[in-house]
PDB file of C-alpha atoms in Angstrom:
ATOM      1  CA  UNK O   1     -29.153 -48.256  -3.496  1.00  0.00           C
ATOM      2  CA  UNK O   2     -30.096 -45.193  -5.103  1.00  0.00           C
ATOM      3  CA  UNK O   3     -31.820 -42.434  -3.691  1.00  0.00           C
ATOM      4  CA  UNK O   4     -35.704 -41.575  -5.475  1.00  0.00           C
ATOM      5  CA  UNK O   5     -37.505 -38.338  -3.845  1.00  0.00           C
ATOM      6  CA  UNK O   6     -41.337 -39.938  -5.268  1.00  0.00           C
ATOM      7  CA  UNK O   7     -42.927 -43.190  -5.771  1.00  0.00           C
ATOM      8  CA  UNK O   8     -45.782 -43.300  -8.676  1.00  0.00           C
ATOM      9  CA  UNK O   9     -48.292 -45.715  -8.393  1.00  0.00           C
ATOM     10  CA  UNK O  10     -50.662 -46.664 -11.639  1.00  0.00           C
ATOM     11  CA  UNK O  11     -49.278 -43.999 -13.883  1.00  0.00           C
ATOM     12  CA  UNK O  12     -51.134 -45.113 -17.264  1.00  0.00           C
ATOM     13  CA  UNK O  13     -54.224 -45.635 -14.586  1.00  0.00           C
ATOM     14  CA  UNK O  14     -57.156 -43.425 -17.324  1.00  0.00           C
ATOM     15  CA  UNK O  15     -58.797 -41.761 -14.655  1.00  0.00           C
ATOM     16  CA  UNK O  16     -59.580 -38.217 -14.127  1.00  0.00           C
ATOM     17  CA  UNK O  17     -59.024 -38.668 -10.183  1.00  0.00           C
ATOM     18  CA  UNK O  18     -55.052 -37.773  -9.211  1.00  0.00           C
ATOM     19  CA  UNK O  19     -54.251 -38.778  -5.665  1.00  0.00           C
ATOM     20  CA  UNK O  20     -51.189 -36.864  -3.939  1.00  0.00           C
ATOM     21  CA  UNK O  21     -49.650 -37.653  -0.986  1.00  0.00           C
ATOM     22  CA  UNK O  22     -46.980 -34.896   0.223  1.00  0.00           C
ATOM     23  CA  UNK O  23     -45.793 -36.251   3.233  1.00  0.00           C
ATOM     24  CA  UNK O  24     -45.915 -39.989   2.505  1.00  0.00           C
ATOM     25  CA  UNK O  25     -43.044 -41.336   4.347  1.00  0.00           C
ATOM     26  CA  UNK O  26     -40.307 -40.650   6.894  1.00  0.00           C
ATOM     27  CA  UNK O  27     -37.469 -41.342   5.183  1.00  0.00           C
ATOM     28  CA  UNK O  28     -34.513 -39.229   5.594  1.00  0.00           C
ATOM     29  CA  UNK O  29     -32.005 -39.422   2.470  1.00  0.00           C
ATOM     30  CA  UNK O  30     -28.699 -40.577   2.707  1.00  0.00           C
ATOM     31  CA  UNK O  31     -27.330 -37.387   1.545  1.00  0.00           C
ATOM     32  CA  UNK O  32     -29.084 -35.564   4.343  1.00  0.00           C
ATOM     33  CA  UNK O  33     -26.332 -35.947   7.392  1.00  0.00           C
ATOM     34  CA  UNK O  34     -26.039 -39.319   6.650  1.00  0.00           C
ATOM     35  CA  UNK O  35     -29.506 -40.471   6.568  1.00  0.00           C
ATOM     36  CA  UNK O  36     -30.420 -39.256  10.236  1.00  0.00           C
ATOM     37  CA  UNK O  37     -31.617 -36.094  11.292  1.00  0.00           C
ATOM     38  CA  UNK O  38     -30.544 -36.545  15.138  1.00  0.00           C
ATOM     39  CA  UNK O  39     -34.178 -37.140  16.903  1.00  0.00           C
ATOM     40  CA  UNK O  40     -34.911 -40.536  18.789  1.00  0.00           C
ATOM     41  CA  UNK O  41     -36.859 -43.163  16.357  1.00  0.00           C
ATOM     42  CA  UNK O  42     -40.518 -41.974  18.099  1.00  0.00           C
ATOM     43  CA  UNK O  43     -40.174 -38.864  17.486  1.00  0.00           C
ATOM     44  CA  UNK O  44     -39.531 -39.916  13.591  1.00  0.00           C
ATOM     45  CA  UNK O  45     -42.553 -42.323  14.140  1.00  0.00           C
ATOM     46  CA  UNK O  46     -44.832 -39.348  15.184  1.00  0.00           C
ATOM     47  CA  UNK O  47     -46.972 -36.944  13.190  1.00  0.00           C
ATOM     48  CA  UNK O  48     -44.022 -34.506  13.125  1.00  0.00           C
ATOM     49  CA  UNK O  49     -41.722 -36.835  10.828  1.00  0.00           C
ATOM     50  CA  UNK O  50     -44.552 -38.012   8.317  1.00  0.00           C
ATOM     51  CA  UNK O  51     -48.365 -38.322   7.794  1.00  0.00           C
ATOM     52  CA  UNK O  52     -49.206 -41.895   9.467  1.00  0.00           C
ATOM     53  CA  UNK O  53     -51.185 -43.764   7.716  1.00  0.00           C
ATOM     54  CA  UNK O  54     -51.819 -41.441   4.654  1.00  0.00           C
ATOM     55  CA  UNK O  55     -49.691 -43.202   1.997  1.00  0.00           C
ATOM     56  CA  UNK O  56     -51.684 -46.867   2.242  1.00  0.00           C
ATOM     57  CA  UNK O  57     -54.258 -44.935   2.057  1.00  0.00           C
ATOM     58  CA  UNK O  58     -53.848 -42.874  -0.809  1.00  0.00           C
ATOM     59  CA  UNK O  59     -52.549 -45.981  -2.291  1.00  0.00           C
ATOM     60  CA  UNK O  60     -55.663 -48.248  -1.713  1.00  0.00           C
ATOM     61  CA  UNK O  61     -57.716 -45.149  -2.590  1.00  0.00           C
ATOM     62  CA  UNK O  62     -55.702 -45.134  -6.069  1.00  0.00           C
ATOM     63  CA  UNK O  63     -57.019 -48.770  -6.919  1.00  0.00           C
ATOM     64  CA  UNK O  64     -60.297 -48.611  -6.367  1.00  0.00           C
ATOM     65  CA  UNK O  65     -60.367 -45.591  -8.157  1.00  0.00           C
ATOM     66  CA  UNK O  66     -58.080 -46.748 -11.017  1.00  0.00           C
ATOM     67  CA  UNK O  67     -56.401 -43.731 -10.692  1.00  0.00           C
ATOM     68  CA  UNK O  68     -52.665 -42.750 -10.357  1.00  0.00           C
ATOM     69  CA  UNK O  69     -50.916 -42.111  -7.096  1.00  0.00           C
ATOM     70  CA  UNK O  70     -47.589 -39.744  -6.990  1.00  0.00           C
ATOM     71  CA  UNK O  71     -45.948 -39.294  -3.427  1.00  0.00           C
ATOM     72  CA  UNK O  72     -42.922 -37.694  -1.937  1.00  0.00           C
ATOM     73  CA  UNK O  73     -40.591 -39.879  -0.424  1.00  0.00           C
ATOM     74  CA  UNK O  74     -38.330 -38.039   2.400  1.00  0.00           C
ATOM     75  CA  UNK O  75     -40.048 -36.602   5.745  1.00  0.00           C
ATOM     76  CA  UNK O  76     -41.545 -33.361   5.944  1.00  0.00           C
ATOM     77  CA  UNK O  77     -38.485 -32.793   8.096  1.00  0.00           C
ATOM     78  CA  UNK O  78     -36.295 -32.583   5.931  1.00  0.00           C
ATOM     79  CA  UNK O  79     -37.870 -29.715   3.405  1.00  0.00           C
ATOM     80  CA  UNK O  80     -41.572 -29.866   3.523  1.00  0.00           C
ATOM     81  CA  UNK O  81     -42.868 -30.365   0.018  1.00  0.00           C
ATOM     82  CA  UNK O  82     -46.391 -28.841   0.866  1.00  0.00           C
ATOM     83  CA  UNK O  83     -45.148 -25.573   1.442  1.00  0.00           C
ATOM     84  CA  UNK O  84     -44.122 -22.740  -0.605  1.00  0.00           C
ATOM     85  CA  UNK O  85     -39.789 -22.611  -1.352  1.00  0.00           C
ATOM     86  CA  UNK O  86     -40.441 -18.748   0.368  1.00  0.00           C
ATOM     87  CA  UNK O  87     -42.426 -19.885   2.991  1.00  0.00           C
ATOM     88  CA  UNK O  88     -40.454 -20.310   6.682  1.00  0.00           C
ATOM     89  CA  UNK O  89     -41.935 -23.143   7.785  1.00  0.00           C
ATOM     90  CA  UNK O  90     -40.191 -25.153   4.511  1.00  0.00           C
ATOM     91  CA  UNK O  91     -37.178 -26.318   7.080  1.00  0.00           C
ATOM     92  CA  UNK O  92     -38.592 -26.598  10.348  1.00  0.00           C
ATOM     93  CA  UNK O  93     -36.164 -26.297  13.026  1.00  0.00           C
ATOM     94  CA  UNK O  94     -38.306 -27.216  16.260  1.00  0.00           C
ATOM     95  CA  UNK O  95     -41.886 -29.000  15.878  1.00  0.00           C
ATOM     96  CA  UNK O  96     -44.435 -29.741  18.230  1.00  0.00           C
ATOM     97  CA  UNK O  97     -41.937 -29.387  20.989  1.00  0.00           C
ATOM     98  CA  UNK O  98     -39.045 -31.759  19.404  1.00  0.00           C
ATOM     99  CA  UNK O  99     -35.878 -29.493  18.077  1.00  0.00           C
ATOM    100  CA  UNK O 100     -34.355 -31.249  15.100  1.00  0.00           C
ATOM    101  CA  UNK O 101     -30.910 -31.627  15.264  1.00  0.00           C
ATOM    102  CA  UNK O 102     -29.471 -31.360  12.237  1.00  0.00           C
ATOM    103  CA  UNK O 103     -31.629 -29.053  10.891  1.00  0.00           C
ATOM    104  CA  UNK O 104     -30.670 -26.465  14.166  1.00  0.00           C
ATOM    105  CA  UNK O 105     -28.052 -24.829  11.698  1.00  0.00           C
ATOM    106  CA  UNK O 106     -29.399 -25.489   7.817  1.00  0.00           C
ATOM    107  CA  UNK O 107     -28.241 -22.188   6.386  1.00  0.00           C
ATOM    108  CA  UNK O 108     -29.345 -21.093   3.106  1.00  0.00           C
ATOM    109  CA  UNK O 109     -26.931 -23.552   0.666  1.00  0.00           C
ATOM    110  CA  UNK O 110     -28.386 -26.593   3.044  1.00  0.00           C
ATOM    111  CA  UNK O 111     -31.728 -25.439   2.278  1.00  0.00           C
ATOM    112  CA  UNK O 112     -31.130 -24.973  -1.493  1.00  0.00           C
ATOM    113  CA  UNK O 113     -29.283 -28.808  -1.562  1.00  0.00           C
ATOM    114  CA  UNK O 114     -32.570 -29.867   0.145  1.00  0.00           C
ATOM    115  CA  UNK O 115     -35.097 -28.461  -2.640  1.00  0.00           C
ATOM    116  CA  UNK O 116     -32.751 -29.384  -5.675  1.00  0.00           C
ATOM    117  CA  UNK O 117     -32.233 -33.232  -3.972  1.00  0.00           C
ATOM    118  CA  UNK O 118     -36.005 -33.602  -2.895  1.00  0.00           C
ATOM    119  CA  UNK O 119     -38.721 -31.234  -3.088  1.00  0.00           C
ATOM    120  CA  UNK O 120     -38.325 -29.568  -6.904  1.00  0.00           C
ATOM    121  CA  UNK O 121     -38.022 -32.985  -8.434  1.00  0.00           C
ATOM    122  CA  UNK O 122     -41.031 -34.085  -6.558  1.00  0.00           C
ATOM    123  CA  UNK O 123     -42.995 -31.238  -7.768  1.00  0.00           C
ATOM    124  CA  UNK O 124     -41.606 -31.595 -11.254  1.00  0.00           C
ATOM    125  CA  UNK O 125     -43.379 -34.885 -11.697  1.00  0.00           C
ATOM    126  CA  UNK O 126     -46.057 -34.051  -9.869  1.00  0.00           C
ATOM    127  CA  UNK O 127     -47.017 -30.823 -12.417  1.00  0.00           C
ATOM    128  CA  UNK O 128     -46.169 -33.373 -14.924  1.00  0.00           C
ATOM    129  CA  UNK O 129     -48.580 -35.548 -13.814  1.00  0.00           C
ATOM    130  CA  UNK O 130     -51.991 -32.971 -12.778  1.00  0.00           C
ATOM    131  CA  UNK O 131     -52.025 -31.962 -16.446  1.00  0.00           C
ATOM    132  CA  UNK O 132     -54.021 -34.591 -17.184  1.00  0.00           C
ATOM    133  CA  UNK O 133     -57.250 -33.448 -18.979  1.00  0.00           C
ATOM    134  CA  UNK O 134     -59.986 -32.508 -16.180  1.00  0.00           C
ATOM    135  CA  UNK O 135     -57.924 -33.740 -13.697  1.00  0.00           C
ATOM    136  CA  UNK O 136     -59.447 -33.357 -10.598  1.00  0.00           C
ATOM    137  CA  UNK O 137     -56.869 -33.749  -7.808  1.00  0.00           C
ATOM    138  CA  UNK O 138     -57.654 -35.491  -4.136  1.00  0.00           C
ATOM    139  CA  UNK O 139     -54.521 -34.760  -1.278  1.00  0.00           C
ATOM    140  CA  UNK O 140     -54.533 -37.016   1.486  1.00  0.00           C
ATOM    141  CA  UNK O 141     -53.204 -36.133   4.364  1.00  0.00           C
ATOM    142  CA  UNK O 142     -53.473 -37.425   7.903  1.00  0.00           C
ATOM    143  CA  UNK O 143     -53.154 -35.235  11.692  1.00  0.00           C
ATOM    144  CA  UNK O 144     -52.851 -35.951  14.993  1.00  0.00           C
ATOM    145  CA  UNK O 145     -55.500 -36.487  17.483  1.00  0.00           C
ATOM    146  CA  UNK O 146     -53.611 -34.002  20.019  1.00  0.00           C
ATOM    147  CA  UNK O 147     -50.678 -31.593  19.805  1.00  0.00           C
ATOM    148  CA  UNK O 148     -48.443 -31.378  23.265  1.00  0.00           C
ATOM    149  CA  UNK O 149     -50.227 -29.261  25.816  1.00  0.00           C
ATOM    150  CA  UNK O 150     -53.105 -29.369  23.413  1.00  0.00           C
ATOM    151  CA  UNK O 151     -56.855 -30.226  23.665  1.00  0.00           C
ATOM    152  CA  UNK O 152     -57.526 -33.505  21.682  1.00  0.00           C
ATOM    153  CA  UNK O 153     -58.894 -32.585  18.383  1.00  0.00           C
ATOM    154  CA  UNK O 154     -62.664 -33.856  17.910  1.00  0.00           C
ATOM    155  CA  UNK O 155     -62.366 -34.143  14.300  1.00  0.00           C
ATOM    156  CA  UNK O 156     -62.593 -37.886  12.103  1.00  0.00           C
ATOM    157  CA  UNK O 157     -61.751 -36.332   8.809  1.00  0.00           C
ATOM    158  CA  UNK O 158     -61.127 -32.866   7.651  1.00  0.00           C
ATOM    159  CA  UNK O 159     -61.416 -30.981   4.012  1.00  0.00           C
ATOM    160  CA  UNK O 160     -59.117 -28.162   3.182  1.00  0.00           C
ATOM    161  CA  UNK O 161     -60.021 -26.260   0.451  1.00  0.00           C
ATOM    162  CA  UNK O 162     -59.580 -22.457  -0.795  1.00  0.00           C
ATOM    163  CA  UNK O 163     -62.087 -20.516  -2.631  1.00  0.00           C
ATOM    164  CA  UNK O 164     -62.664 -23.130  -5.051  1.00  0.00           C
ATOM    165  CA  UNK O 165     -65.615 -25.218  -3.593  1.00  0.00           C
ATOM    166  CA  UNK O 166     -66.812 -26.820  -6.965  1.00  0.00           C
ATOM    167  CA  UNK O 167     -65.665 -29.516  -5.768  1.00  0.00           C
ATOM    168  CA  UNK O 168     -65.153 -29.335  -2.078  1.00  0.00           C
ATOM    169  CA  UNK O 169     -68.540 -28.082  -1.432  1.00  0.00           C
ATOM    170  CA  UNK O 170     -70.209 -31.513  -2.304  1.00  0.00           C
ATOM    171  CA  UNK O 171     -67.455 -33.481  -0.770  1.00  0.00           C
ATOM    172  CA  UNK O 172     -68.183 -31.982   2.614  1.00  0.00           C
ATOM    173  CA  UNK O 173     -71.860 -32.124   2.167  1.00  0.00           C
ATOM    174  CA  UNK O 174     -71.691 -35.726   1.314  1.00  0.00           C
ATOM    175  CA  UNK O 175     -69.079 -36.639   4.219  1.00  0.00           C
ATOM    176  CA  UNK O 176     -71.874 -35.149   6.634  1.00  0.00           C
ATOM    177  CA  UNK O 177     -74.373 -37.064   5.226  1.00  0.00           C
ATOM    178  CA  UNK O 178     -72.137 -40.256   6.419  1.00  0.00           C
ATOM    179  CA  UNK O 179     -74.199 -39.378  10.154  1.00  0.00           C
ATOM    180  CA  UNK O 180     -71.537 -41.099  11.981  1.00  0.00           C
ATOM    181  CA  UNK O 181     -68.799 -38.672  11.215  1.00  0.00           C
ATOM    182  CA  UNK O 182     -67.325 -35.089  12.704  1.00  0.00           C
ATOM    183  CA  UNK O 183     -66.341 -33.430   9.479  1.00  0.00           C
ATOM    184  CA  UNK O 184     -63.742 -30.311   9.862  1.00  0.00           C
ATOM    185  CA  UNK O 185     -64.243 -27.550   7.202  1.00  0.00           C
ATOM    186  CA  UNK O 186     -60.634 -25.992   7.149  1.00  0.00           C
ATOM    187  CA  UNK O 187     -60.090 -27.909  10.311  1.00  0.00           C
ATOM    188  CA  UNK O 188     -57.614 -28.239  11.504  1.00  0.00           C
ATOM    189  CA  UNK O 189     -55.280 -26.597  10.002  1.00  0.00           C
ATOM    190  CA  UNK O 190     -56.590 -23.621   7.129  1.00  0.00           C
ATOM    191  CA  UNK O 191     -56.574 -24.408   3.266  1.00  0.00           C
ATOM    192  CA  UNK O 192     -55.521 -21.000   2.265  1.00  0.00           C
ATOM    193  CA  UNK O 193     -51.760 -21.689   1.924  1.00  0.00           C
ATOM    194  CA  UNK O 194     -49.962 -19.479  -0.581  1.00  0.00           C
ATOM    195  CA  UNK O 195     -47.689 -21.599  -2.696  1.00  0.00           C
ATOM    196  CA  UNK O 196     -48.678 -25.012  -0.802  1.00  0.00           C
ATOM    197  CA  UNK O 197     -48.949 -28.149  -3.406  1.00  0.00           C
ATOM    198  CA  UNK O 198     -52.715 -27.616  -4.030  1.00  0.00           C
ATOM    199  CA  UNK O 199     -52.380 -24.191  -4.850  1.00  0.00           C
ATOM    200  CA  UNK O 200     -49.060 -24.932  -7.371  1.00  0.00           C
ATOM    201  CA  UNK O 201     -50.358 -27.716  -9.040  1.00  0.00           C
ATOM    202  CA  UNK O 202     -54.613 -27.440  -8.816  1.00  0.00           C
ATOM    203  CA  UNK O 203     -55.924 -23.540  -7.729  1.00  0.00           C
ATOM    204  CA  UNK O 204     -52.865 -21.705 -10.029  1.00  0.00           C
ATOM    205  CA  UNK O 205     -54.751 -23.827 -12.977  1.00  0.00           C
ATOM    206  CA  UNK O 206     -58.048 -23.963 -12.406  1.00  0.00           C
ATOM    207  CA  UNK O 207     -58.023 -27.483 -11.313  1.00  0.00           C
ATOM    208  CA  UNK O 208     -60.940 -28.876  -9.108  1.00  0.00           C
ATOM    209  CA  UNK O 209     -59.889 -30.158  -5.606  1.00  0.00           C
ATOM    210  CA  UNK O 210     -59.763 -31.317  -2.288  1.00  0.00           C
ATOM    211  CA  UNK O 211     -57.232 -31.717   0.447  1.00  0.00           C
ATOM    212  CA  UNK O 212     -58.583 -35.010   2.693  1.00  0.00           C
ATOM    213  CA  UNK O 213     -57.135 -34.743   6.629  1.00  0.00           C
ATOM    214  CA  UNK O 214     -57.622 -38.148   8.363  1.00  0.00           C
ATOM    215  CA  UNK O 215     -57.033 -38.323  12.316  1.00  0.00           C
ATOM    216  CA  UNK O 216     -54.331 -41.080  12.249  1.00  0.00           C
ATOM    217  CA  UNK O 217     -55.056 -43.301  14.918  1.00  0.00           C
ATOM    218  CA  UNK O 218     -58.151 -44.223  13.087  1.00  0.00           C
ATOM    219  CA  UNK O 219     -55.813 -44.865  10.076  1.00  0.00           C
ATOM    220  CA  UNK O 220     -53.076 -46.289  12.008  1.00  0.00           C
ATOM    221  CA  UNK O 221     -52.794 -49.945  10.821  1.00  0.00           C
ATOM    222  CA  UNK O 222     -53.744 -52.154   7.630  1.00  0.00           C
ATOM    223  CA  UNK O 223     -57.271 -52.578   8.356  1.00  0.00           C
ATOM    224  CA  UNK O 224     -58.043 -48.601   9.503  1.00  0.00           C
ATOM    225  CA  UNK O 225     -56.500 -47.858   6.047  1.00  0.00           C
ATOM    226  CA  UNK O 226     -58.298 -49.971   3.669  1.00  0.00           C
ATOM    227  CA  UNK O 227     -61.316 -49.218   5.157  1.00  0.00           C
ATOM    228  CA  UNK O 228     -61.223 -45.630   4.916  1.00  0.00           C
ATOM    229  CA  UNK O 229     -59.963 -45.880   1.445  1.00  0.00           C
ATOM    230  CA  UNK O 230     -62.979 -48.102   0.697  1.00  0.00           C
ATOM    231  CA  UNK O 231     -65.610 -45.325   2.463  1.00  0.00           C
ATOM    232  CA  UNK O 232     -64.008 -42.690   0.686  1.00  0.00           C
ATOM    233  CA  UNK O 233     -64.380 -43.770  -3.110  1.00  0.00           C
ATOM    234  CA  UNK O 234     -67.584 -43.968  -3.404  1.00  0.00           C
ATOM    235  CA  UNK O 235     -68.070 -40.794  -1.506  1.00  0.00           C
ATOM    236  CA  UNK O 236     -65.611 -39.043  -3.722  1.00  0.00           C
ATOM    237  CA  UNK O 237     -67.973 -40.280  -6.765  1.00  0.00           C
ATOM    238  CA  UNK O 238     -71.086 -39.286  -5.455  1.00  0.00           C
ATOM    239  CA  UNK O 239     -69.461 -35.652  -4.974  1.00  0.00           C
ATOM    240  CA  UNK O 240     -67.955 -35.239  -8.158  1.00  0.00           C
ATOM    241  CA  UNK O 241     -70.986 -36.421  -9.736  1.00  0.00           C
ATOM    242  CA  UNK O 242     -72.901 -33.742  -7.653  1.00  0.00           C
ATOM    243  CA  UNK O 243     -70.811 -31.075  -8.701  1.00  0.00           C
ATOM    244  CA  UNK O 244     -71.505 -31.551 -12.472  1.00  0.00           C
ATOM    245  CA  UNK O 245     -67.888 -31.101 -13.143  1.00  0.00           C
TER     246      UNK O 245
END
């Protein structure tokens, strides 16, 4: 069976809305140490291997939408495809207290393999596809509820965004006017990442934006999924309509 780094859902889909999803799946490629990185199968089922529950998501949110949906298909584990090739979290060695084995001693030609096998052709299709006229470009993403030796994080959803907030701006706005929701604003993790996907494919061009965080237990199984995806349309409408872009 051969090997694809990205899955593309609805590519002749006419809308302006591109949905990304960078850390889609766990999936270790056969050409990476035979398809196994060394760690137990929870720890590849846990927020440190993959976003849970982002990649139904994104593509549910693609449907109702009518818009395309590109994601990367091999675990942030492997090379991290929302991160910059300079930046030294791109091959993460220990994470959230789980030391990867066969990434303990990647040197620099195992790194290089990783980005020509994975993450460049990923972002290759991915710049192909954000130069859509006015695209406007949504990133799902999904986080856990508590790091190890963490407090749990009080957050439902969380927007990422740089100094760009045409578009953000009226997304968070309208997510707080939801009432029922705690809304992070760069929570929990910052959105000023140099050389992260948003900034390659949607700051460097002008492109408006958002990076979406979900908690994943609350997008942990068929029906969480869907239902977010179905909240978050019309609430993605409303705030691109607000921002007159």
């Amino acid at each position: 069976m051969t090997y694809t780094p990205f899955y593309v859902h609805g590519a002749d889909r006419p809308s302006r809305w591109l949905i990304t999803c960078d850390h889609a799946t766990n999936t270790v490629p056969p050409q990476i140490n035979g398809g196994d990185l060394g760690l137990p199968r929870e720890d590849m089922e846990r927020h440190i291997a993959y976003d849970v529950g982002a990649y139904e998501v994104s593509k549910h949110l693609g449907e109702i939408l009518n818009a395309p949906v590109i994601a990367a298909n091999f675990s942030r584990l492997v090379i991290d495809p929302n991160r910059g090739e300079d930046d030294p979290t791109l091959l993460m060695k220990l994470y959230d207290g789980s030391i990867i084995p066969a990434n303990r001693h990647a040197d620099a030609a195992e790194r290089e393999r990783r980005l020509n096998l994975c993450y460049r052709p990923y972002h290759e299709a991915l710049a192909k596809m954000a130069a859509l006229p006015h695209a406007v470009i949504v990133s799902m993403h999904s986080f856990t509820r508590q790091l190890r030796g963490r407090p749990p994080r009080p957050w439902h959803v969380g927007i990422l965004h740089t100094a760009d907030e045409r578009f953000s701006a009226p997304l968070i706005d309208r997510l707080r006017a939801e009432g029922d929701l705690c809304v992070g604003v760069n929570e929990p993790y910052t959105g000023v990442l140099p050389g992260d996907a948003i900034d390659r494919h949607a700051t460097a061009f002008g492109r408006p934006n958002a990076l979406i965080e979900l908690r994943n237990d609350l997008i942990a199984d068929h029906t969480g999924q869907r239902a977010w995806a179905e909240r978050l349309a019309p609430i993605l409408q409303d705030a691109l309509a607000a921002s007159g872009l």
